[in-house]
Short mmCIF file of C-alpha atoms in Angstrom, two decimals:
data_model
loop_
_atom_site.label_atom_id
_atom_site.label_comp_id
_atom_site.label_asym_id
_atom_site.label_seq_id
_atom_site.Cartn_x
_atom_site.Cartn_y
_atom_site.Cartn_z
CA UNK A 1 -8.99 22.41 -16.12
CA UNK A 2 -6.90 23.88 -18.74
CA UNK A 3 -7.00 21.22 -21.53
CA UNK A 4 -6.23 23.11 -24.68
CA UNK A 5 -2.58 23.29 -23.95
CA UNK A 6 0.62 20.89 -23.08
CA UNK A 7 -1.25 17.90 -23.68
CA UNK A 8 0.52 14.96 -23.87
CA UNK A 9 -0.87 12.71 -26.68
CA UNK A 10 -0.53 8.69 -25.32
CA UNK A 11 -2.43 7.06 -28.56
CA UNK A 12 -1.56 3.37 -29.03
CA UNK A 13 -2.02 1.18 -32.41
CA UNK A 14 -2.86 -1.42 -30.82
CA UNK A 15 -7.04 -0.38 -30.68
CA UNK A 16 -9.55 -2.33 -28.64
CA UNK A 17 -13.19 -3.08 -30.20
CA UNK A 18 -15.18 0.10 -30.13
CA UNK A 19 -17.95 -0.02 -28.02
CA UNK A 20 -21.11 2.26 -28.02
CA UNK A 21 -21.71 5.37 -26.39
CA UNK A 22 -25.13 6.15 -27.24
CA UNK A 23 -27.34 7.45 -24.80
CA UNK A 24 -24.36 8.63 -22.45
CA UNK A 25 -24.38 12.07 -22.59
CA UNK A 26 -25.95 12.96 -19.71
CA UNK A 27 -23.93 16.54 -18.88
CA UNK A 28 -22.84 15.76 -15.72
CA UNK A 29 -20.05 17.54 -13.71
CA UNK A 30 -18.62 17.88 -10.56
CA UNK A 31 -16.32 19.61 -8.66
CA UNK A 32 -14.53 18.88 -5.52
CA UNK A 33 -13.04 16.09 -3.99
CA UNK A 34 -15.19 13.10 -4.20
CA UNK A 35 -14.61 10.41 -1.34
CA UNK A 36 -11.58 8.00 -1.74
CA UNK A 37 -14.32 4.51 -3.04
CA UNK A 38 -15.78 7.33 -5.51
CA UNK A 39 -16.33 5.91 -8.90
CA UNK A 40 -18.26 7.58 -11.44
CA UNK A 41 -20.15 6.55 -14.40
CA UNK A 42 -22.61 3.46 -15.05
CA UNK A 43 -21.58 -0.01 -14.63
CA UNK A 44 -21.87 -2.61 -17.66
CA UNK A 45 -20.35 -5.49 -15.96
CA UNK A 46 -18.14 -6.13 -12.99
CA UNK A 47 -15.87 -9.10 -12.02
CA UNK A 48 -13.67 -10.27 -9.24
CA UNK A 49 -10.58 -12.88 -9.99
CA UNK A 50 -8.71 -13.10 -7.03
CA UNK A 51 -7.64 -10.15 -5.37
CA UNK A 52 -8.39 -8.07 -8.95
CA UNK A 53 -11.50 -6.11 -9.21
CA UNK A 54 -12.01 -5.23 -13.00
CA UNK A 55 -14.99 -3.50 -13.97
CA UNK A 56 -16.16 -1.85 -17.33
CA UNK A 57 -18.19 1.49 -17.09
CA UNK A 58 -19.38 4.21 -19.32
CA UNK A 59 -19.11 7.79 -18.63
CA UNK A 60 -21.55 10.70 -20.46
CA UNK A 61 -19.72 14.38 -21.22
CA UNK A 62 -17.97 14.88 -17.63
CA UNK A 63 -15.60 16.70 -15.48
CA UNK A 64 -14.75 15.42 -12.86
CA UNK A 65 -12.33 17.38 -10.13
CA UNK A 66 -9.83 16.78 -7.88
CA UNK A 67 -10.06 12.98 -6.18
CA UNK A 68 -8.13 10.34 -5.05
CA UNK A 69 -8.80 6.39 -4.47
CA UNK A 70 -7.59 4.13 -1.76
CA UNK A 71 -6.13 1.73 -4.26
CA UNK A 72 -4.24 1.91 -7.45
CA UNK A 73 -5.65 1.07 -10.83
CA UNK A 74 -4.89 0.35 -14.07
CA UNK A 75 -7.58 1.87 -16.69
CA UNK A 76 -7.94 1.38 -20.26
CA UNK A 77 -9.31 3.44 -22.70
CA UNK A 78 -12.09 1.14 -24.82
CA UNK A 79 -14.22 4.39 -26.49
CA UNK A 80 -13.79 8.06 -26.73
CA UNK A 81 -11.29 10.02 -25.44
CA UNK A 82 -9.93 11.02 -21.82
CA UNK A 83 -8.20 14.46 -21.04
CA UNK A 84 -6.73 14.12 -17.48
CA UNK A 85 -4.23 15.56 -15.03
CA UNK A 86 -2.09 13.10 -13.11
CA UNK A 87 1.05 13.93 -11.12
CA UNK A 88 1.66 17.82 -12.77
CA UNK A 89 1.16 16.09 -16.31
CA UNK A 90 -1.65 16.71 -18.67
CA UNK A 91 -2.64 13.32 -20.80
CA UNK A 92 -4.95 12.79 -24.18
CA UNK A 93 -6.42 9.17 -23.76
CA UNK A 94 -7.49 7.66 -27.09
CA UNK A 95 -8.83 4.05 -27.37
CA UNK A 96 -6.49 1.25 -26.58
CA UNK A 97 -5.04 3.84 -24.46
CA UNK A 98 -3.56 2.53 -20.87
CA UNK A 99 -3.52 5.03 -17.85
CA UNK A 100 -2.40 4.38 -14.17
CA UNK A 101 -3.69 5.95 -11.21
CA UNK A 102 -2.09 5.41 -8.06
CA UNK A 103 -3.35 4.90 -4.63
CA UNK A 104 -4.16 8.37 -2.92
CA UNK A 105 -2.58 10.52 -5.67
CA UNK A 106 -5.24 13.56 -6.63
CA UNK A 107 -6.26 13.93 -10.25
CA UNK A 108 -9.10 15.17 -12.31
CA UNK A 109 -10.76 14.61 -15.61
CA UNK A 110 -12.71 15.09 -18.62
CA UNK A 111 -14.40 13.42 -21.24
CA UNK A 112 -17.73 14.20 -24.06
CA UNK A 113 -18.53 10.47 -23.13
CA UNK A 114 -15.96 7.55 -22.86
CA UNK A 115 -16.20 3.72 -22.15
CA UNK A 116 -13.18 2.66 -19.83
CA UNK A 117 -11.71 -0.81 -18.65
CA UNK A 118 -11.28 -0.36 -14.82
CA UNK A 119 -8.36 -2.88 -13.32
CA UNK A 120 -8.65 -2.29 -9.38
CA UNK A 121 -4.49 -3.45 -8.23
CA UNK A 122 -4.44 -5.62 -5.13
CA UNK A 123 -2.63 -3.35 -2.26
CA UNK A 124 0.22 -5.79 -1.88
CA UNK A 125 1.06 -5.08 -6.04
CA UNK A 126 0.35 -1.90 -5.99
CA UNK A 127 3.86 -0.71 -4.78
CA UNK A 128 5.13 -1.96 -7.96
CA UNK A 129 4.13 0.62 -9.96
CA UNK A 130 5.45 3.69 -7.51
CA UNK A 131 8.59 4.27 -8.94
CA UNK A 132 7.29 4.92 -12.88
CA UNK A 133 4.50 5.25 -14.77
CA UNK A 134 3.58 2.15 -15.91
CA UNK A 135 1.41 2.45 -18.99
CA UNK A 136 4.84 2.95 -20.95
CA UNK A 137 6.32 -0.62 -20.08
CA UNK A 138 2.78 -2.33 -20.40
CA UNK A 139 2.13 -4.14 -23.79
CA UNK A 140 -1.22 -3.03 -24.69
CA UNK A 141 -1.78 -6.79 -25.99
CA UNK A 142 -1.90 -7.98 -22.67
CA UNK A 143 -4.98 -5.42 -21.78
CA UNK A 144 -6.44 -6.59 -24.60
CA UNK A 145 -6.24 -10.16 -23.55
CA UNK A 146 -7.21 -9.36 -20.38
CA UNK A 147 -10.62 -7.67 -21.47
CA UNK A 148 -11.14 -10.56 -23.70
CA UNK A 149 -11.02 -13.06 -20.71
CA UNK A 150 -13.07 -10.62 -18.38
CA UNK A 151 -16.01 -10.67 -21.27
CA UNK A 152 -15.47 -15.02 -21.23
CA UNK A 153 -17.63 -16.89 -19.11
CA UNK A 154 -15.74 -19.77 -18.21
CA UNK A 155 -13.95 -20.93 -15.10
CA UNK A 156 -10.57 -20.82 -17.20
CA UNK A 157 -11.45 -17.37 -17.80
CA UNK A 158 -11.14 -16.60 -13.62
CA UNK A 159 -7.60 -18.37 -13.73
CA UNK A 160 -6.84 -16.68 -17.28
CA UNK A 161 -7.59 -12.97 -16.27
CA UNK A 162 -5.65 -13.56 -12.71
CA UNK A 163 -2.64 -14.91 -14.36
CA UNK A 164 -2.63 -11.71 -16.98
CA UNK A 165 -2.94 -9.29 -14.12
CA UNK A 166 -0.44 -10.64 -12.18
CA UNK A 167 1.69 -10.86 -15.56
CA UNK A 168 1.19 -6.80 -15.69
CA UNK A 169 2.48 -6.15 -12.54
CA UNK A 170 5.36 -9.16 -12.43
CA UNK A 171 8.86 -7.38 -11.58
CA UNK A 172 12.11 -8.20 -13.07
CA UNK A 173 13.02 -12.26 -11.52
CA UNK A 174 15.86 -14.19 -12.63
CA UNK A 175 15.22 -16.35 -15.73
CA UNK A 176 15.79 -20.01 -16.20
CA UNK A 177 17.35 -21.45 -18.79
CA UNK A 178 15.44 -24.22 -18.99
CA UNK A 179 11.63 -24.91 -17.90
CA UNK A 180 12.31 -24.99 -13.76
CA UNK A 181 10.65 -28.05 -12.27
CA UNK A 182 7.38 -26.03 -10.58
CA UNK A 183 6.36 -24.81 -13.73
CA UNK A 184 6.22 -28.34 -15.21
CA UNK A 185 4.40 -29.16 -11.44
CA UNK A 186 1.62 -26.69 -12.19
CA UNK A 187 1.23 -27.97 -15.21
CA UNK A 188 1.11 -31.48 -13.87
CA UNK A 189 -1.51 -30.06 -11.38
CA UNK A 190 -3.90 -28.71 -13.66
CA UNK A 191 -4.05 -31.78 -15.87
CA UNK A 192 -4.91 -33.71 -12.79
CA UNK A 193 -7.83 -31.14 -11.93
CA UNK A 194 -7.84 -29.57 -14.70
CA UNK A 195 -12.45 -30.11 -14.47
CA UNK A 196 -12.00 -27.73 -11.40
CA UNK A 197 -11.97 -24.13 -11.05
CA UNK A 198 -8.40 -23.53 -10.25
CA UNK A 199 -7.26 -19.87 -8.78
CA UNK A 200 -3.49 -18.63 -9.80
CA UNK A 201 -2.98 -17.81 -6.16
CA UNK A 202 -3.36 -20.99 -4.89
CA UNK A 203 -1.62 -22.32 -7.91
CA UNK A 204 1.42 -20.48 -7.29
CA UNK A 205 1.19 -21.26 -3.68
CA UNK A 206 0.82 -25.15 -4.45
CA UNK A 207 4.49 -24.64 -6.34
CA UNK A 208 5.73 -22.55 -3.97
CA UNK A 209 6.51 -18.81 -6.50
CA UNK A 210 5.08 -15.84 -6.64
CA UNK A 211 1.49 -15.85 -8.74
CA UNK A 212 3.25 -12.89 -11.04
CA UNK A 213 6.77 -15.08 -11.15
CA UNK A 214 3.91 -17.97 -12.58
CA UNK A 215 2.13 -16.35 -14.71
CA UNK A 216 5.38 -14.44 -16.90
CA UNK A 217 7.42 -17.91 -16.57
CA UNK A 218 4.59 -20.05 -17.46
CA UNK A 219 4.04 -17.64 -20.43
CA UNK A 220 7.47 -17.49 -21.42
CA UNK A 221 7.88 -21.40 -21.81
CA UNK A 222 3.96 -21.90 -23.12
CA UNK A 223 3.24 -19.60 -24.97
CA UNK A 224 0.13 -18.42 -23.29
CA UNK A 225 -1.32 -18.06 -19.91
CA UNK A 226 -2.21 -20.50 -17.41
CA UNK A 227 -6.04 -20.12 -17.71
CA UNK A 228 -5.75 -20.63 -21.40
CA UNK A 229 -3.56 -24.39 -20.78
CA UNK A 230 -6.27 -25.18 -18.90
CA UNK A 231 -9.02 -24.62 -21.60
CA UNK A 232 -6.34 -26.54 -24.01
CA UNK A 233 -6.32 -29.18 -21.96
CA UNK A 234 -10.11 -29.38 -21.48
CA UNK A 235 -10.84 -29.40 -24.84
CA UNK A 236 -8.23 -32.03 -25.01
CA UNK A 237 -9.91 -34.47 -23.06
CA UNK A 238 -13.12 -33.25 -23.83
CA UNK A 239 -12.37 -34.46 -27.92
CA UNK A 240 -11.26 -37.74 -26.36
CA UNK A 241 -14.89 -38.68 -25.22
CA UNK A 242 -16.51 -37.25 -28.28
CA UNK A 243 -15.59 -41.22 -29.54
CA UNK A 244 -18.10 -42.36 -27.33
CA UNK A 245 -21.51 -41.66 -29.22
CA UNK A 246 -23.54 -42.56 -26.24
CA UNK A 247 -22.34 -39.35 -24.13
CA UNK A 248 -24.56 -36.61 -24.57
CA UNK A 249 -22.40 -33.48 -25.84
CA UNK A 250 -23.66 -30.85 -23.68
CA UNK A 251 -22.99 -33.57 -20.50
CA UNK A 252 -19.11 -34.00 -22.13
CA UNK A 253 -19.21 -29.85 -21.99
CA UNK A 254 -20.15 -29.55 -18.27
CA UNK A 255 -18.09 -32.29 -17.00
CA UNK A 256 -14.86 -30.62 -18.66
CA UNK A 257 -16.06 -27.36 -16.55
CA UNK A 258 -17.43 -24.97 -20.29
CA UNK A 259 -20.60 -22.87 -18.91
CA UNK A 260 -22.92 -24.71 -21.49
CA UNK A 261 -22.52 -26.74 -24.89
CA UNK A 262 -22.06 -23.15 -27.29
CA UNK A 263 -19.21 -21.69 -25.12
CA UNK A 264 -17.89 -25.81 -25.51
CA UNK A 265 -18.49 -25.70 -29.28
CA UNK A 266 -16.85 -22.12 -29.38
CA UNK A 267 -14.40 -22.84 -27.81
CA UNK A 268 -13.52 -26.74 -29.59
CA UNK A 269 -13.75 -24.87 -32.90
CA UNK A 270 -11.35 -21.91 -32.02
CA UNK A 271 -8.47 -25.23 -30.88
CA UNK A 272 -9.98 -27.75 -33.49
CA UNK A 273 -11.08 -26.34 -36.06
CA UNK A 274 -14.21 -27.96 -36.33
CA UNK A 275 -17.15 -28.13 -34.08
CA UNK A 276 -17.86 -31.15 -31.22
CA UNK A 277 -20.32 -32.21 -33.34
CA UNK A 278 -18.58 -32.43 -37.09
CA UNK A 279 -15.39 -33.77 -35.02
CA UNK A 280 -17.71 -36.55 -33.43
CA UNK A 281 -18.69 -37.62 -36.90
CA UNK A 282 -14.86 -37.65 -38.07
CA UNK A 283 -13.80 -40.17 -35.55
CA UNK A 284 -16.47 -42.19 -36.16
CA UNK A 285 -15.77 -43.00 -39.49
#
């Protein structure tokens, strides 16, 4: 492929956990043009939050020629290192490294083994990224945020990892000055239902913007992401009926929508301080 020279070096500071390769070596190559759904590799896990399809996979030593898939995506680099060609450009991929791949544009690759973050773009955001290549006006932070919520296993998590893809792939919008009445709405919403599994789509369609204009906005006046309010406020009301001793902490985890009482206790600690438990005894007196 022609690898050793003009290489393009896109490291990042900003490094994701390593994660291991062992056992991935497995020699394979191929040449030719694999079919548009091709994806290589072996899948660790897989997710779908709204129209995003992320999946992390591991690759062994690899080349893989000339391809093309029928939607765009956004991959980042988690372990080892990537050597690819994409759009007359040779590019070194080193952890925390972000690469875009758009819909039905040919490229090829190369790697001694590599673990890589795979964000599938819905069609109708795809288009965003046509003009430039994207991975220079992403913040790596918000990939790593994003893998963070894929790995969660809460509900919030769905509404968290929508809200930071669409916050990749939000275009330029007019700014308010102020906090603009739907954003204090959607807030308003998700403290009324905020024991539900609640989608950023139909969020943003409840307030009448566009899920990317809600997730950057919301951000912007917040602080963090919608999915992440909606564990605040959880763990909000979730502290408020830890002063009834008669209510059974893992039933106080499941009714505020937490998987089971440890991602609960997690996730008190990480807004309290303290765990459900030690807090429980506090109020008491």
């Amino acid at each position: 492929m022609g690898f050793e020279s003009s290489e393009r070096d896109l490291r990042s500071g900003d490094r994701f956990p390593a994660s291991p390769r062992a056992a991935m070596r497995i020699g394979t190559v191929m040449h030719g043009s694999p079919s548009p759904n091709f994806i290589a590799g072996s899948c660790v896990r897989t997710r779908q939050a709204g129209l995003f399809t992320l999946t992390e996979r591991t690759y062994g030593s690899c080349t893989i020629g000339r391809h093309a898939h029928n939607c765009s995506s956004l991959d980042v680099v988690l372990d080892g290192v990537v050597r690819d060609r994409y759009r007359h450009r040779e590019r070194v991929a080193t952890p925390g490294t972000l690469l875009f791949y758009g819909a039905d544009v040919k490229h090829e690759w190369q790697s001694d083994g590599v673990v890589i973050f795979h964000i599938m773009l819905p069609q109708t955001e795809s288009r965003l990224f046509e003009n430039e290549d994207p991975e220079s006006r992403i913040a790596p932070a918000i990939a790593h945020r994003l893998y963070q919520e894929f790995r969660a296993r809460d509900d919030a998590s769905s509404l968290a990892v929508e809200s930071l893809g669409y916050e990749m792939v939000a275009q330029s919008q007019p700014i308010e000055r102020g906090e603009p009445k739907w954003c204090r709405v959607a807030r308003s919403i998700m403290h009324d239902l905020s024991e539900r599994s609640i989608r950023l789509e139909w969020l943003a369609s409840e307030v009448g913007v566009h899920p990317g204009h809600l997730a950057r906005t919301f951000r912007r006046f917040h602080g963090c992401t919608p999915g992440e309010y909606l564990r605040r406020v959880r763990v909000t009301r979730a502290a408020m009926r830890l002063r009834d001793p008669d209510l059974p902490i893992a039933t106080i985890a499941a009714d505020a929508g937490f998987s089971d009482q440890a991602h609960f206790s997690r996730e008190f600690r990480t807004h309290v301080g303290t765990t459900p438990s030690s807090y429980r005894r506090t109020v008491a007196g």
